[in-house]
Coordinates of C-alpha atoms in Angstrom, one line a residue:
M48 CA 0.0 0.1 -0.1
S49 CA 1.2 3.4 -1.1
L50 CA 2.2 5.8 2.0
S51 CA 1.9 9.4 2.4
P52 CA 5.4 11.1 2.0
T53 CA 6.7 13.5 4.4
H54 CA 6.2 17.0 3.2
R55 CA 7.9 20.5 3.7
S56 CA 7.5 23.9 1.6
F57 CA 9.5 27.1 1.8
P58 CA 9.7 30.3 -0.2
A59 CA 12.1 30.9 -3.1
H60 CA 12.8 33.8 -5.6
G61 CA 10.2 36.0 -4.4
S62 CA 7.3 35.6 -6.8
S63 CA 9.5 35.1 -9.8
V64 CA 9.4 32.1 -12.2
V65 CA 11.7 29.2 -11.6
T66 CA 13.0 28.4 -14.9
C67 CA 15.2 25.4 -13.9
L68 CA 15.3 22.9 -11.1
I69 CA 17.9 20.1 -10.2
L70 CA 18.8 17.8 -7.4
S71 CA 22.6 17.5 -6.9
R72 CA 24.5 15.9 -4.1
G73 CA 21.7 16.5 -1.6
R74 CA 21.3 20.4 -2.7
V75 CA 18.1 21.9 -4.4
I76 CA 19.5 24.2 -7.0
S77 CA 16.9 26.4 -8.6
A78 CA 17.1 29.0 -11.1
S79 CA 14.9 32.1 -12.0
D80 CA 14.0 34.7 -14.4
D81 CA 14.9 37.1 -11.6
H82 CA 18.7 36.5 -12.7
S83 CA 19.5 34.5 -9.6
I84 CA 20.5 30.9 -8.9
H85 CA 19.7 29.6 -5.3
V86 CA 21.0 26.5 -3.6
Y87 CA 18.9 25.0 -0.7
D88 CA 19.2 22.6 2.0
P89 CA 16.1 20.6 1.4
L90 CA 15.8 19.2 4.9
A91 CA 15.9 22.4 6.6
G92 CA 14.5 24.6 3.6
E93 CA 17.4 26.9 4.2
L94 CA 18.9 29.1 1.4
R95 CA 22.8 28.1 1.5
L96 CA 23.8 30.0 -1.4
A97 CA 22.7 32.8 -3.8
L98 CA 24.6 33.0 -6.7
L99 CA 24.2 36.6 -8.5
G100 CA 26.1 37.9 -11.5
H101 CA 23.9 37.1 -14.3
E102 CA 22.2 40.2 -15.9
G103 CA 19.3 38.4 -17.3
G104 CA 17.1 35.4 -16.7
V105 CA 18.7 32.2 -16.1
W106 CA 17.2 29.5 -18.3
A107 CA 19.6 26.6 -18.3
I108 CA 21.8 24.9 -15.5
A109 CA 23.7 21.8 -15.0
A110 CA 25.8 20.3 -12.1
T111 CA 28.5 17.9 -11.6
R112 CA 30.0 17.4 -8.1
D113 CA 30.8 21.1 -6.9
I114 CA 30.8 22.7 -10.3
L115 CA 27.5 24.5 -11.6
V116 CA 27.1 25.6 -15.2
S117 CA 24.5 28.2 -16.0
G118 CA 23.4 30.0 -19.3
S119 CA 21.3 33.2 -19.5
T120 CA 19.4 35.8 -21.5
D121 CA 22.3 38.0 -21.0
R122 CA 24.2 35.8 -23.4
T123 CA 26.9 34.5 -21.2
V124 CA 27.9 31.1 -19.7
R125 CA 28.9 31.2 -16.0
I126 CA 30.7 28.5 -14.1
W127 CA 30.2 28.5 -10.3
D128 CA 32.1 27.0 -7.1
L129 CA 29.1 25.3 -5.3
A130 CA 31.2 24.9 -2.1
S131 CA 32.0 28.7 -1.8
G132 CA 29.3 30.3 -4.2
R133 CA 31.9 32.0 -6.2
C134 CA 31.8 32.5 -9.8
T135 CA 34.9 31.2 -11.3
H136 CA 34.7 31.7 -15.1
V137 CA 32.5 33.7 -17.5
F138 CA 32.3 32.8 -21.1
G139 CA 31.2 35.0 -24.1
G140 CA 30.6 34.5 -27.6
H141 CA 26.9 33.7 -28.1
T142 CA 25.2 36.9 -29.4
G143 CA 21.6 35.8 -28.4
S144 CA 20.2 34.1 -25.3
V145 CA 21.7 30.9 -24.0
R146 CA 18.5 28.9 -24.1
C147 CA 20.1 25.2 -23.3
L148 CA 23.3 23.5 -22.2
A149 CA 24.6 20.2 -21.0
I150 CA 27.7 19.0 -19.2
V151 CA 29.1 16.0 -21.1
Q152 CA 31.4 13.6 -19.1
P153 CA 33.8 11.0 -20.6
E154 CA 32.4 7.7 -21.0
W155 CA 33.2 4.6 -23.0
V156 CA 31.8 4.9 -26.7
E157 CA 31.7 2.1 -29.2
M158 CA 33.3 3.0 -32.5
E159 CA 32.5 2.2 -36.0
D160 CA 35.4 -0.4 -36.2
G161 CA 33.9 -2.0 -32.9
Q162 CA 36.5 -0.8 -30.7
R163 CA 35.6 1.1 -27.6
E164 CA 37.3 4.4 -26.7
K165 CA 36.6 6.9 -23.9
W166 CA 35.0 10.4 -25.4
P167 CA 35.2 12.9 -24.7
K168 CA 38.8 12.7 -23.4
R169 CA 38.0 15.6 -20.7
A170 CA 34.5 16.7 -19.6
L171 CA 32.8 19.4 -22.0
I172 CA 29.9 22.0 -21.6
V173 CA 27.6 22.2 -24.7
T174 CA 25.7 25.4 -25.2
G175 CA 22.9 26.4 -27.6
S176 CA 21.5 29.7 -28.1
R177 CA 18.7 32.0 -29.8
D178 CA 21.7 33.2 -32.2
H179 CA 21.2 29.9 -34.2
T180 CA 24.6 28.4 -32.9
L181 CA 26.0 25.9 -30.5
R182 CA 29.3 26.3 -28.8
V183 CA 31.5 23.6 -27.1
W184 CA 33.7 24.3 -24.0
T185 CA 36.1 22.5 -22.0
L186 CA 34.7 22.1 -18.4
P187 CA 37.0 24.0 -16.1
R188 CA 38.1 21.7 -13.3
S189 CA 38.4 23.0 -9.5
G190 CA 41.7 24.7 -9.4
D191 CA 42.1 25.8 -13.1
A192 CA 42.7 29.1 -13.9
G193 CA 39.8 31.6 -13.8
Y194 CA 38.6 33.4 -16.8
S195 CA 36.0 36.3 -17.6
C196 CA 35.2 37.5 -21.2
F197 CA 34.7 41.0 -19.4
D198 CA 38.5 41.2 -18.8
E199 CA 39.4 40.4 -22.5
G200 CA 38.1 43.3 -24.5
D201 CA 35.2 42.1 -26.6
P202 CA 33.0 40.1 -24.5
D203 CA 31.2 38.6 -27.6
D204 CA 34.4 37.2 -28.8
A205 CA 35.4 33.6 -27.8
D206 CA 38.5 33.2 -30.0
D207 CA 40.9 34.1 -27.2
N208 CA 39.0 32.0 -24.5
P209 CA 41.4 28.9 -23.9
Y210 CA 38.3 27.1 -22.8
H211 CA 36.4 27.5 -26.2
Q212 CA 36.6 24.4 -28.3
L213 CA 33.9 24.3 -31.2
F214 CA 31.7 26.8 -32.8
L215 CA 28.9 24.9 -34.5
E216 CA 26.8 26.7 -37.2
G217 CA 24.1 25.5 -39.6
H218 CA 20.7 25.9 -37.9
D219 CA 18.7 28.7 -39.6
H220 CA 17.0 29.9 -36.2
A221 CA 17.1 29.6 -32.6
V222 CA 18.5 26.3 -31.1
R223 CA 16.0 25.5 -28.4
A224 CA 16.9 21.9 -27.1
L225 CA 20.0 19.8 -26.9
A226 CA 21.3 16.5 -25.8
A227 CA 24.7 15.0 -25.9
R228 CA 26.5 11.7 -24.8
G229 CA 30.1 10.6 -25.7
R230 CA 30.9 12.2 -29.0
T231 CA 27.6 12.6 -30.1
L232 CA 25.5 16.0 -29.7
V233 CA 21.8 16.4 -31.1
S234 CA 20.0 19.7 -31.3
G235 CA 16.6 20.7 -32.1
S236 CA 15.8 24.1 -33.5
Y237 CA 12.9 26.5 -34.4
D238 CA 14.1 26.0 -38.0
C239 CA 12.1 22.7 -37.8
T240 CA 15.3 20.6 -38.1
V241 CA 17.2 18.3 -35.6
R242 CA 20.9 17.9 -36.3
V243 CA 23.5 15.5 -35.1
W244 CA 27.0 16.5 -34.6
D245 CA 30.3 15.1 -33.9
L246 CA 31.7 16.6 -30.6
V247 CA 35.2 15.9 -31.2
T248 CA 35.4 17.3 -35.0
G249 CA 32.7 19.5 -35.0
A250 CA 31.2 18.0 -38.2
C251 CA 27.5 18.0 -38.7
K252 CA 26.8 14.2 -39.3
W253 CA 23.0 14.5 -40.2
I254 CA 20.5 17.3 -40.9
M255 CA 17.1 15.3 -40.1
V256 CA 13.9 16.9 -41.8
G257 CA 10.3 16.0 -41.2
H258 CA 9.1 18.4 -38.5
T259 CA 6.9 20.9 -40.1
Q260 CA 6.9 23.5 -37.1
K261 CA 9.4 24.5 -34.4
V262 CA 11.4 21.8 -32.5
Y263 CA 11.1 22.2 -28.8
S264 CA 12.7 19.1 -27.3
V265 CA 14.9 16.3 -28.0
V266 CA 16.4 13.4 -26.1
L267 CA 19.3 11.1 -27.1
D268 CA 19.2 7.3 -26.9
P269 CA 23.0 6.0 -27.5
L270 CA 22.1 2.4 -26.5
R271 CA 19.4 2.2 -29.3
H272 CA 21.4 4.7 -31.5
Q273 CA 18.2 6.7 -31.7
A274 CA 17.3 10.4 -30.9
Y275 CA 13.7 11.7 -30.3
S276 CA 12.2 15.1 -30.8
G277 CA 8.9 16.8 -30.0
S278 CA 7.6 19.6 -31.9
M279 CA 4.8 22.4 -32.2
D280 CA 3.5 20.1 -35.1
G281 CA 2.1 18.0 -32.3
T282 CA 4.4 14.9 -33.3
V283 CA 7.2 13.0 -31.7
R284 CA 9.8 11.5 -34.2
I285 CA 12.2 8.7 -33.6
W286 CA 15.6 9.3 -35.5
D287 CA 17.8 6.6 -36.6
L288 CA 21.4 7.9 -36.0
K289 CA 23.2 5.5 -38.0
T290 CA 21.3 6.6 -41.2
G291 CA 19.8 10.0 -40.2
T292 CA 16.4 8.9 -41.2
C293 CA 13.0 9.0 -39.3
A294 CA 12.3 5.5 -38.1
H295 CA 8.9 6.2 -36.5
T296 CA 6.5 9.6 -36.3
L297 CA 4.4 9.2 -33.1
T298 CA 0.9 11.0 -33.5
G299 CA -1.9 11.5 -31.3
H300 CA -1.0 14.7 -29.5
T301 CA -3.0 17.8 -30.9
S302 CA -0.6 20.8 -30.1
L303 CA 2.8 21.6 -29.2
V304 CA 4.9 18.5 -27.7
G305 CA 7.2 20.8 -25.6
L306 CA 8.6 18.0 -23.2
L307 CA 10.1 14.7 -23.8
G308 CA 11.9 12.2 -21.1
L309 CA 13.4 8.8 -21.7
S310 CA 14.0 5.9 -19.3
P311 CA 15.3 2.5 -20.2
R312 CA 12.1 1.0 -21.1
T313 CA 9.7 4.1 -21.9
L314 CA 9.6 7.5 -23.9
V315 CA 7.1 9.9 -22.3
S316 CA 5.9 13.1 -24.1
A317 CA 4.2 15.9 -22.7
A318 CA 2.1 18.6 -24.5
A319 CA 0.0 21.6 -24.5
D320 CA -3.0 19.5 -25.2
A321 CA -3.1 18.6 -21.4
T322 CA -1.7 15.0 -22.0
L323 CA 1.2 12.9 -21.4
R324 CA 1.9 9.9 -23.7
V325 CA 3.8 6.9 -22.8
W326 CA 5.5 5.3 -25.7
N327 CA 7.7 2.1 -26.6
P328 CA 10.8 3.5 -27.7
D329 CA 11.7 0.6 -29.8
T330 CA 8.6 0.2 -31.8
G331 CA 6.8 3.5 -31.4
A332 CA 3.8 1.9 -29.8
L333 CA 1.7 4.0 -27.4
L334 CA 1.2 2.4 -24.1
H335 CA -0.6 4.9 -22.3
T336 CA -2.3 8.4 -22.5
L337 CA -2.3 10.4 -19.2
A338 CA -5.3 12.6 -19.4
A339 CA -6.3 14.2 -16.1
H340 CA -5.0 17.7 -16.5
T341 CA -7.0 20.4 -18.0
G342 CA -4.2 22.7 -19.2
A343 CA -0.8 22.6 -21.0
I344 CA 1.9 20.4 -19.1
T345 CA 4.4 22.9 -17.8
C346 CA 6.8 20.1 -16.4
F347 CA 7.3 16.5 -15.8
Y348 CA 9.7 13.9 -14.4
H349 CA 9.5 10.1 -15.1
D350 CA 11.4 7.0 -14.2
E351 CA 10.4 3.3 -14.8
F352 CA 7.7 3.3 -12.3
K353 CA 6.0 6.7 -11.8
V354 CA 5.5 9.9 -13.8
L355 CA 4.9 13.3 -12.1
S356 CA 3.3 16.1 -14.0
G357 CA 2.4 19.8 -13.4
S358 CA -0.5 21.7 -15.1
D359 CA -3.4 23.8 -14.1
G360 CA -2.4 24.5 -10.6
T361 CA -1.9 20.7 -9.7
L362 CA 0.9 18.1 -9.6
K363 CA -0.2 14.6 -10.2
M364 CA 1.6 11.3 -9.6
W365 CA 0.8 8.5 -12.1
N366 CA 1.6 4.9 -11.9
L367 CA 3.5 4.0 -15.1
R368 CA 2.4 0.4 -15.0
D369 CA -1.0 1.1 -15.8
G370 CA -1.3 4.9 -16.7
S371 CA -3.4 5.5 -13.4
V372 CA -3.2 8.5 -11.0
V373 CA -1.7 7.5 -7.7
R374 CA -2.2 10.9 -6.1
D375 CA -2.2 14.9 -6.4
L376 CA 0.9 16.3 -4.5
L377 CA -0.1 19.8 -5.2
T378 CA -3.7 21.3 -5.7
G379 CA -5.0 24.8 -5.9
V380 CA -1.7 26.8 -6.7
T381 CA -1.3 29.1 -9.3
G382 CA 1.1 27.4 -11.6
V383 CA 3.6 24.4 -11.3
W384 CA 6.8 25.3 -13.0
Q385 CA 9.4 22.5 -12.6
V386 CA 9.6 19.1 -11.0
V387 CA 12.3 16.7 -10.3
F388 CA 12.7 13.4 -8.3
E389 CA 15.9 11.9 -7.2
G390 CA 16.1 8.6 -5.2
R391 CA 13.7 9.1 -2.2
R392 CA 13.1 12.9 -2.8
C393 CA 10.7 14.9 -4.8
V394 CA 11.1 18.6 -5.3
A395 CA 8.6 21.1 -7.3
A396 CA 8.5 24.8 -7.8
S397 CA 5.3 26.5 -8.1
N398 CA 3.5 29.9 -7.6
Q399 CA 1.1 30.0 -4.6
T400 CA -1.2 32.6 -3.3
L401 CA -0.1 33.3 0.4
D402 CA -1.9 35.8 2.7
G403 CA -3.2 37.4 -0.6
T404 CA 0.1 37.7 -2.5
V405 CA 1.6 35.3 -4.9
Q406 CA 4.7 33.7 -3.7
T407 CA 7.1 31.3 -5.4
V408 CA 7.4 28.2 -3.3
L409 CA 9.4 25.1 -3.2
D410 CA 7.7 21.9 -1.9
V411 CA 9.8 18.8 -0.8
W412 CA 8.4 15.4 -0.3
D413 CA 10.2 12.6 1.0
F414 CA 9.4 9.0 0.2
T415 CA 11.8 7.1 2.3
E416 CA 9.1 4.8 3.8
D417 CA 7.2 4.4 0.5
E418 CA 9.2 1.6 -1.0
D419 CA 7.0 1.7 -4.1
W420 CA 8.5 5.0 -5.4
V421 CA 11.9 4.9 -4.2
V422 CA 14.5 4.1 -7.1
A423 CA 18.2 3.8 -6.7
D424 CA 20.1 6.2 -9.0
V425 CA 22.3 4.6 -11.6
S426 CA 24.9 6.7 -13.1
P427 CA 26.9 6.2 -16.4
E428 CA 30.6 5.4 -16.5
T429 CA 32.6 8.4 -16.3
E430 CA 36.3 9.8 -16.0
D431 CA 35.9 10.5 -12.4
D432 CA 34.5 8.2 -9.5
E433 CA 31.2 9.2 -8.2
I434 CA 30.5 11.9 -10.8
E435 CA 26.8 12.2 -10.9
S436 CA 24.6 12.3 -14.1
E437 CA 21.8 14.9 -13.8
D438 CA 18.4 13.8 -15.4
E439 CA 17.4 16.1 -18.2
Q440 CA 15.1 18.7 -16.8
G441 CA 11.8 19.6 -18.1
E442 CA 11.3 23.2 -19.3
L443 CA 8.4 25.6 -19.3
I444 CA 6.3 25.3 -22.4
N445 CA 6.8 28.8 -23.8
A446 CA 5.8 29.3 -27.3

């Protein structure tokens, strides 16, 4: 029998929207359109660090160990030391908002000749921007020399940045989503295409055409040699990375598919039509349609057992085995912006009306006593022991 989790909530970011939310090494890290990044202790509900420096909204973050990377509408990428709260590096080069990013850790990759090699040789940062381009940077290590583009003359020029590796051009519109593993990078753009890049050489391997409207989400599946994309055209496409062709077109959604997530056995899509759909990533077969919300899905998380989805002032938990609603974790709030579940802990960011004013709130649930929903985290092989692999986070559906 499913038990009720312990629950606590605390204010965050005033009344601003939380644009990103991750759990990393027992810390809750939230970014906002108020230009700030906050680090909280989820047990005490206390603000541990306020990372200040961006001059625009922060729309992308990723963390590994004590390093956080952030991208902003101020066009910069910043690297932060989570032990001290200090900004150690500021990268310039993009001429538009940095809308998406990922940290790529070294891992074993099977090559075309059947041999296995570790790529990348050193951890990388990949960033995508509204300026139509992507950039690849070396991830600074703790103790590496600091760097700020504002100390180097032209802050938009990355040529003299020793951490800058690749400049990837080709998209004709904003890069809205990216995913990367090993030496493979997949990007989705408002130009309706999905592109596959080699992270080592910078070559564009495939331009995958098929969507008829903007691409909002992409997921990479190295084990199946596939990528998945969601679009404003209401479809999800499964792409064969060996041939660059569309293996399956998944239909059923009636509007923007803004969010995608992948677990070992299921692909989940979330759309502005108020539904989530669960698919078999091997065949493209529809397994479940999750239909209990009344508004666009703004965020979701899933693993092999459950789905959590935010919409219309509610946060719902679904049983992935049969597609049924398990419980409502939040009801009656103004909007649910982000949700993440790791191990035994779930965190959600929402706007709630408290004492007549709208307040941004972080809610934390602990499922320690509920064996049905606690899942051990499994990280991929990496260059360093115990480096965590963060789940790709859902984004606001922002047409």
